[in-house]
């Protein structure tokens, strides 16, 4: 079954992430983006329904920007669909690792779980990290 990856966000975060991802990874995985609420007449329900219909015969992973936000919630309505995976909290470390393995992974569910663990570890408070390293060196 063919796999598809969609990034969806409020504003242009999704297309911006895709741009950065292509720069870092070279566009190894084709990614569809959904930038929401850029116009007053934007219809989120319609946009999400069109994506879900277009990819009804694919394994589909959607990564949204904000858990509990309107974009995530609209996709959440489809959570019981077979071969559909929804991830909230879009960030570049997650996307880089995920995109590199997306087409080759045996299990998308397992790939999502392991990539989330790694991505969480990449979030650091640099001031505190550097300060503690300096203290260790002084000791």
mmCIF file of the C-alpha atoms, coordinates in Angstrom:
data_MODEL
# 
_entry.id   MODEL 
# 
loop_
_atom_site.group_PDB 
_atom_site.id 
_atom_site.type_symbol 
_atom_site.label_atom_id 
_atom_site.label_alt_id 
_atom_site.label_comp_id 
_atom_site.label_asym_id 
_atom_site.label_entity_id 
_atom_site.label_seq_id 
_atom_site.pdbx_PDB_ins_code 
_atom_site.Cartn_x 
_atom_site.Cartn_y 
_atom_site.Cartn_z 
_atom_site.occupancy 
_atom_site.B_iso_or_equiv 
_atom_site.pdbx_formal_charge 
_atom_site.auth_seq_id 
_atom_site.auth_comp_id 
_atom_site.auth_asym_id 
_atom_site.auth_atom_id 
_atom_site.pdbx_PDB_model_num 
ATOM 1   C CA . UNK A 1 1   ? 0.000   0.000  0.000  1.00 0.00 ? 1   UNK A CA 1 
ATOM 2   C CA . UNK A 1 2   ? 1.344   3.423  -0.921 1.00 0.00 ? 2   UNK A CA 1 
ATOM 3   C CA . UNK A 1 3   ? 2.207   5.787  1.935  1.00 0.00 ? 3   UNK A CA 1 
ATOM 4   C CA . UNK A 1 4   ? 1.449   9.494  2.093  1.00 0.00 ? 4   UNK A CA 1 
ATOM 5   C CA . UNK A 1 5   ? 2.595   12.185 4.510  1.00 0.00 ? 5   UNK A CA 1 
ATOM 6   C CA . UNK A 1 6   ? 0.652   15.391 5.142  1.00 0.00 ? 6   UNK A CA 1 
ATOM 7   C CA . UNK A 1 7   ? 1.737   18.343 7.284  1.00 0.00 ? 7   UNK A CA 1 
ATOM 8   C CA . UNK A 1 8   ? -1.131  20.554 8.473  1.00 0.00 ? 8   UNK A CA 1 
ATOM 9   C CA . UNK A 1 9   ? -0.985  23.745 10.519 1.00 0.00 ? 9   UNK A CA 1 
ATOM 10  C CA . UNK A 1 10  ? -2.422  27.086 11.442 1.00 0.00 ? 10  UNK A CA 1 
ATOM 11  C CA . UNK A 1 11  ? -0.837  29.613 9.098  1.00 0.00 ? 11  UNK A CA 1 
ATOM 12  C CA . UNK A 1 12  ? 2.208   28.702 7.027  1.00 0.00 ? 12  UNK A CA 1 
ATOM 13  C CA . UNK A 1 13  ? 4.022   26.483 9.523  1.00 0.00 ? 13  UNK A CA 1 
ATOM 14  C CA . UNK A 1 14  ? 3.335   23.331 7.476  1.00 0.00 ? 14  UNK A CA 1 
ATOM 15  C CA . UNK A 1 15  ? 4.770   24.690 4.235  1.00 0.00 ? 15  UNK A CA 1 
ATOM 16  C CA . UNK A 1 16  ? 7.665   26.277 6.145  1.00 0.00 ? 16  UNK A CA 1 
ATOM 17  C CA . UNK A 1 17  ? 8.508   22.959 7.802  1.00 0.00 ? 17  UNK A CA 1 
ATOM 18  C CA . UNK A 1 18  ? 8.312   21.251 4.424  1.00 0.00 ? 18  UNK A CA 1 
ATOM 19  C CA . UNK A 1 19  ? 10.692  23.832 2.962  1.00 0.00 ? 19  UNK A CA 1 
ATOM 20  C CA . UNK A 1 20  ? 13.212  23.247 5.763  1.00 0.00 ? 20  UNK A CA 1 
ATOM 21  C CA . UNK A 1 21  ? 12.795  19.493 5.503  1.00 0.00 ? 21  UNK A CA 1 
ATOM 22  C CA . UNK A 1 22  ? 13.552  19.562 1.760  1.00 0.00 ? 22  UNK A CA 1 
ATOM 23  C CA . UNK A 1 23  ? 16.648  21.648 2.431  1.00 0.00 ? 23  UNK A CA 1 
ATOM 24  C CA . UNK A 1 24  ? 17.942  19.184 5.028  1.00 0.00 ? 24  UNK A CA 1 
ATOM 25  C CA . UNK A 1 25  ? 16.798  15.878 3.512  1.00 0.00 ? 25  UNK A CA 1 
ATOM 26  C CA . UNK A 1 26  ? 16.677  16.722 -0.175 1.00 0.00 ? 26  UNK A CA 1 
ATOM 27  C CA . UNK A 1 27  ? 13.002  15.976 -0.716 1.00 0.00 ? 27  UNK A CA 1 
ATOM 28  C CA . UNK A 1 28  ? 13.345  12.211 -0.300 1.00 0.00 ? 28  UNK A CA 1 
ATOM 29  C CA . UNK A 1 29  ? 9.684   11.906 0.685  1.00 0.00 ? 29  UNK A CA 1 
ATOM 30  C CA . UNK A 1 30  ? 6.951   13.741 -1.203 1.00 0.00 ? 30  UNK A CA 1 
ATOM 31  C CA . UNK A 1 31  ? 4.959   15.711 1.342  1.00 0.00 ? 31  UNK A CA 1 
ATOM 32  C CA . UNK A 1 32  ? 1.604   17.416 1.004  1.00 0.00 ? 32  UNK A CA 1 
ATOM 33  C CA . UNK A 1 33  ? 0.963   20.498 3.113  1.00 0.00 ? 33  UNK A CA 1 
ATOM 34  C CA . UNK A 1 34  ? -2.175  22.159 4.389  1.00 0.00 ? 34  UNK A CA 1 
ATOM 35  C CA . UNK A 1 35  ? -1.705  25.757 5.541  1.00 0.00 ? 35  UNK A CA 1 
ATOM 36  C CA . UNK A 1 36  ? -4.937  26.695 7.286  1.00 0.00 ? 36  UNK A CA 1 
ATOM 37  C CA . UNK A 1 37  ? -6.768  29.981 7.806  1.00 0.00 ? 37  UNK A CA 1 
ATOM 38  C CA . UNK A 1 38  ? -4.795  32.023 5.294  1.00 0.00 ? 38  UNK A CA 1 
ATOM 39  C CA . UNK A 1 39  ? -8.043  33.464 3.903  1.00 0.00 ? 39  UNK A CA 1 
ATOM 40  C CA . UNK A 1 40  ? -11.301 34.449 5.561  1.00 0.00 ? 40  UNK A CA 1 
ATOM 41  C CA . UNK A 1 41  ? -13.280 31.928 3.521  1.00 0.00 ? 41  UNK A CA 1 
ATOM 42  C CA . UNK A 1 42  ? -11.065 28.946 4.418  1.00 0.00 ? 42  UNK A CA 1 
ATOM 43  C CA . UNK A 1 43  ? -13.157 25.840 5.146  1.00 0.00 ? 43  UNK A CA 1 
ATOM 44  C CA . UNK A 1 44  ? -11.189 23.470 7.372  1.00 0.00 ? 44  UNK A CA 1 
ATOM 45  C CA . UNK A 1 45  ? -13.768 20.692 7.329  1.00 0.00 ? 45  UNK A CA 1 
ATOM 46  C CA . UNK A 1 46  ? -13.837 20.700 3.522  1.00 0.00 ? 46  UNK A CA 1 
ATOM 47  C CA . UNK A 1 47  ? -10.032 20.796 3.210  1.00 0.00 ? 47  UNK A CA 1 
ATOM 48  C CA . UNK A 1 48  ? -9.575  17.871 5.612  1.00 0.00 ? 48  UNK A CA 1 
ATOM 49  C CA . UNK A 1 49  ? -12.353 15.856 3.965  1.00 0.00 ? 49  UNK A CA 1 
ATOM 50  C CA . UNK A 1 50  ? -10.694 16.339 0.577  1.00 0.00 ? 50  UNK A CA 1 
ATOM 51  C CA . UNK A 1 51  ? -7.353  15.101 1.913  1.00 0.00 ? 51  UNK A CA 1 
ATOM 52  C CA . UNK A 1 52  ? -8.931  12.085 3.581  1.00 0.00 ? 52  UNK A CA 1 
ATOM 53  C CA . UNK A 1 53  ? -10.854 11.219 0.406  1.00 0.00 ? 53  UNK A CA 1 
ATOM 54  C CA . UNK A 1 54  ? -7.851  11.707 -1.886 1.00 0.00 ? 54  UNK A CA 1 
ATOM 55  C CA . UNK A 1 55  ? -5.792  9.333  0.256  1.00 0.00 ? 55  UNK A CA 1 
ATOM 56  C CA . UNK A 1 56  ? -8.480  6.800  1.133  1.00 0.00 ? 56  UNK A CA 1 
ATOM 57  C CA . UNK A 1 57  ? -6.455  3.945  -0.436 1.00 0.00 ? 57  UNK A CA 1 
ATOM 58  C CA . UNK A 1 58  ? -3.135  4.915  1.176  1.00 0.00 ? 58  UNK A CA 1 
ATOM 59  C CA . UNK A 1 59  ? -1.436  4.539  4.505  1.00 0.00 ? 59  UNK A CA 1 
ATOM 60  C CA . UNK A 1 60  ? -1.737  8.149  5.630  1.00 0.00 ? 60  UNK A CA 1 
ATOM 61  C CA . UNK A 1 61  ? 0.254   9.993  8.269  1.00 0.00 ? 61  UNK A CA 1 
ATOM 62  C CA . UNK A 1 62  ? -0.849  13.510 9.177  1.00 0.00 ? 62  UNK A CA 1 
ATOM 63  C CA . UNK A 1 63  ? 1.326   15.668 11.399 1.00 0.00 ? 63  UNK A CA 1 
ATOM 64  C CA . UNK A 1 64  ? -0.387  18.729 12.869 1.00 0.00 ? 64  UNK A CA 1 
ATOM 65  C CA . UNK A 1 65  ? 1.026   21.685 14.727 1.00 0.00 ? 65  UNK A CA 1 
ATOM 66  C CA . UNK A 1 66  ? -0.965  21.780 17.939 1.00 0.00 ? 66  UNK A CA 1 
ATOM 67  C CA . UNK A 1 67  ? -2.680  19.031 19.936 1.00 0.00 ? 67  UNK A CA 1 
ATOM 68  C CA . UNK A 1 68  ? -6.232  20.132 20.688 1.00 0.00 ? 68  UNK A CA 1 
ATOM 69  C CA . UNK A 1 69  ? -6.142  22.882 18.066 1.00 0.00 ? 69  UNK A CA 1 
ATOM 70  C CA . UNK A 1 70  ? -8.812  23.110 15.399 1.00 0.00 ? 70  UNK A CA 1 
ATOM 71  C CA . UNK A 1 71  ? -6.610  21.563 12.692 1.00 0.00 ? 71  UNK A CA 1 
ATOM 72  C CA . UNK A 1 72  ? -5.734  18.569 14.857 1.00 0.00 ? 72  UNK A CA 1 
ATOM 73  C CA . UNK A 1 73  ? -9.312  18.200 16.046 1.00 0.00 ? 73  UNK A CA 1 
ATOM 74  C CA . UNK A 1 74  ? -10.666 18.100 12.487 1.00 0.00 ? 74  UNK A CA 1 
ATOM 75  C CA . UNK A 1 75  ? -8.314  15.252 11.594 1.00 0.00 ? 75  UNK A CA 1 
ATOM 76  C CA . UNK A 1 76  ? -9.068  13.584 14.924 1.00 0.00 ? 76  UNK A CA 1 
ATOM 77  C CA . UNK A 1 77  ? -12.616 13.016 13.655 1.00 0.00 ? 77  UNK A CA 1 
ATOM 78  C CA . UNK A 1 78  ? -11.096 10.431 11.268 1.00 0.00 ? 78  UNK A CA 1 
ATOM 79  C CA . UNK A 1 79  ? -8.945  8.633  13.872 1.00 0.00 ? 79  UNK A CA 1 
ATOM 80  C CA . UNK A 1 80  ? -10.805 5.326  13.530 1.00 0.00 ? 80  UNK A CA 1 
ATOM 81  C CA . UNK A 1 81  ? -10.047 5.032  9.830  1.00 0.00 ? 81  UNK A CA 1 
ATOM 82  C CA . UNK A 1 82  ? -7.793  2.090  8.982  1.00 0.00 ? 82  UNK A CA 1 
ATOM 83  C CA . UNK A 1 83  ? -4.190  2.935  8.054  1.00 0.00 ? 83  UNK A CA 1 
ATOM 84  C CA . UNK A 1 84  ? -4.472  6.506  9.362  1.00 0.00 ? 84  UNK A CA 1 
ATOM 85  C CA . UNK A 1 85  ? -1.965  7.899  11.843 1.00 0.00 ? 85  UNK A CA 1 
ATOM 86  C CA . UNK A 1 86  ? -2.243  11.337 13.442 1.00 0.00 ? 86  UNK A CA 1 
ATOM 87  C CA . UNK A 1 87  ? 0.650   13.036 15.222 1.00 0.00 ? 87  UNK A CA 1 
ATOM 88  C CA . UNK A 1 88  ? 0.367   16.412 16.977 1.00 0.00 ? 88  UNK A CA 1 
ATOM 89  C CA . UNK A 1 89  ? 3.225   18.732 17.922 1.00 0.00 ? 89  UNK A CA 1 
ATOM 90  C CA . UNK A 1 90  ? 4.987   19.173 14.598 1.00 0.00 ? 90  UNK A CA 1 
ATOM 91  C CA . UNK A 1 91  ? 8.695   19.906 14.908 1.00 0.00 ? 91  UNK A CA 1 
ATOM 92  C CA . UNK A 1 92  ? 11.681  19.661 12.608 1.00 0.00 ? 92  UNK A CA 1 
ATOM 93  C CA . UNK A 1 93  ? 13.682  17.030 14.541 1.00 0.00 ? 93  UNK A CA 1 
ATOM 94  C CA . UNK A 1 94  ? 10.697  14.668 14.391 1.00 0.00 ? 94  UNK A CA 1 
ATOM 95  C CA . UNK A 1 95  ? 10.112  15.328 10.697 1.00 0.00 ? 95  UNK A CA 1 
ATOM 96  C CA . UNK A 1 96  ? 13.759  14.869 9.667  1.00 0.00 ? 96  UNK A CA 1 
ATOM 97  C CA . UNK A 1 97  ? 14.064  11.477 11.330 1.00 0.00 ? 97  UNK A CA 1 
ATOM 98  C CA . UNK A 1 98  ? 10.577  10.373 10.308 1.00 0.00 ? 98  UNK A CA 1 
ATOM 99  C CA . UNK A 1 99  ? 10.926  11.396 6.651  1.00 0.00 ? 99  UNK A CA 1 
ATOM 100 C CA . UNK A 1 100 ? 14.241  9.567  6.326  1.00 0.00 ? 100 UNK A CA 1 
ATOM 101 C CA . UNK A 1 101 ? 12.605  6.269  7.307  1.00 0.00 ? 101 UNK A CA 1 
ATOM 102 C CA . UNK A 1 102 ? 9.017   6.842  6.172  1.00 0.00 ? 102 UNK A CA 1 
ATOM 103 C CA . UNK A 1 103 ? 8.986   4.735  3.006  1.00 0.00 ? 103 UNK A CA 1 
ATOM 104 C CA . UNK A 1 104 ? 11.184  1.923  4.377  1.00 0.00 ? 104 UNK A CA 1 
ATOM 105 C CA . UNK A 1 105 ? 9.714   1.265  7.825  1.00 0.00 ? 105 UNK A CA 1 
ATOM 106 C CA . UNK A 1 106 ? 7.902   -2.016 8.369  1.00 0.00 ? 106 UNK A CA 1 
ATOM 107 C CA . UNK A 1 107 ? 5.450   -0.431 10.795 1.00 0.00 ? 107 UNK A CA 1 
ATOM 108 C CA . UNK A 1 108 ? 4.424   3.220  10.710 1.00 0.00 ? 108 UNK A CA 1 
ATOM 109 C CA . UNK A 1 109 ? 3.055   2.973  14.226 1.00 0.00 ? 109 UNK A CA 1 
ATOM 110 C CA . UNK A 1 110 ? 6.407   1.771  15.604 1.00 0.00 ? 110 UNK A CA 1 
ATOM 111 C CA . UNK A 1 111 ? 8.303   4.348  13.554 1.00 0.00 ? 111 UNK A CA 1 
ATOM 112 C CA . UNK A 1 112 ? 6.126   7.128  14.976 1.00 0.00 ? 112 UNK A CA 1 
ATOM 113 C CA . UNK A 1 113 ? 6.693   5.904  18.543 1.00 0.00 ? 113 UNK A CA 1 
ATOM 114 C CA . UNK A 1 114 ? 10.484  5.684  18.245 1.00 0.00 ? 114 UNK A CA 1 
ATOM 115 C CA . UNK A 1 115 ? 10.773  8.957  16.344 1.00 0.00 ? 115 UNK A CA 1 
ATOM 116 C CA . UNK A 1 116 ? 8.690   10.771 18.975 1.00 0.00 ? 116 UNK A CA 1 
ATOM 117 C CA . UNK A 1 117 ? 11.027  9.528  21.702 1.00 0.00 ? 117 UNK A CA 1 
ATOM 118 C CA . UNK A 1 118 ? 14.100  10.751 19.842 1.00 0.00 ? 118 UNK A CA 1 
ATOM 119 C CA . UNK A 1 119 ? 12.508  14.089 18.917 1.00 0.00 ? 119 UNK A CA 1 
ATOM 120 C CA . UNK A 1 120 ? 11.558  14.789 22.535 1.00 0.00 ? 120 UNK A CA 1 
ATOM 121 C CA . UNK A 1 121 ? 15.191  14.326 23.537 1.00 0.00 ? 121 UNK A CA 1 
ATOM 122 C CA . UNK A 1 122 ? 16.276  16.918 20.968 1.00 0.00 ? 122 UNK A CA 1 
ATOM 123 C CA . UNK A 1 123 ? 14.399  19.701 22.748 1.00 0.00 ? 123 UNK A CA 1 
ATOM 124 C CA . UNK A 1 124 ? 16.910  21.362 25.037 1.00 0.00 ? 124 UNK A CA 1 
ATOM 125 C CA . UNK A 1 125 ? 17.211  24.504 27.151 1.00 0.00 ? 125 UNK A CA 1 
ATOM 126 C CA . UNK A 1 126 ? 20.659  25.477 25.880 1.00 0.00 ? 126 UNK A CA 1 
ATOM 127 C CA . UNK A 1 127 ? 21.425  28.035 28.635 1.00 0.00 ? 127 UNK A CA 1 
ATOM 128 C CA . UNK A 1 128 ? 20.900  25.420 31.308 1.00 0.00 ? 128 UNK A CA 1 
ATOM 129 C CA . UNK A 1 129 ? 22.751  22.731 29.345 1.00 0.00 ? 129 UNK A CA 1 
ATOM 130 C CA . UNK A 1 130 ? 25.813  24.907 28.743 1.00 0.00 ? 130 UNK A CA 1 
ATOM 131 C CA . UNK A 1 131 ? 25.767  26.208 32.331 1.00 0.00 ? 131 UNK A CA 1 
ATOM 132 C CA . UNK A 1 132 ? 25.785  22.678 33.763 1.00 0.00 ? 132 UNK A CA 1 
ATOM 133 C CA . UNK A 1 133 ? 28.606  21.644 31.381 1.00 0.00 ? 133 UNK A CA 1 
ATOM 134 C CA . UNK A 1 134 ? 30.693  24.644 32.498 1.00 0.00 ? 134 UNK A CA 1 
ATOM 135 C CA . UNK A 1 135 ? 30.059  23.784 36.167 1.00 0.00 ? 135 UNK A CA 1 
ATOM 136 C CA . UNK A 1 136 ? 31.184  20.191 35.548 1.00 0.00 ? 136 UNK A CA 1 
ATOM 137 C CA . UNK A 1 137 ? 34.365  21.393 33.807 1.00 0.00 ? 137 UNK A CA 1 
ATOM 138 C CA . UNK A 1 138 ? 35.149  23.783 36.701 1.00 0.00 ? 138 UNK A CA 1 
ATOM 139 C CA . UNK A 1 139 ? 34.678  20.990 39.210 1.00 0.00 ? 139 UNK A CA 1 
# 
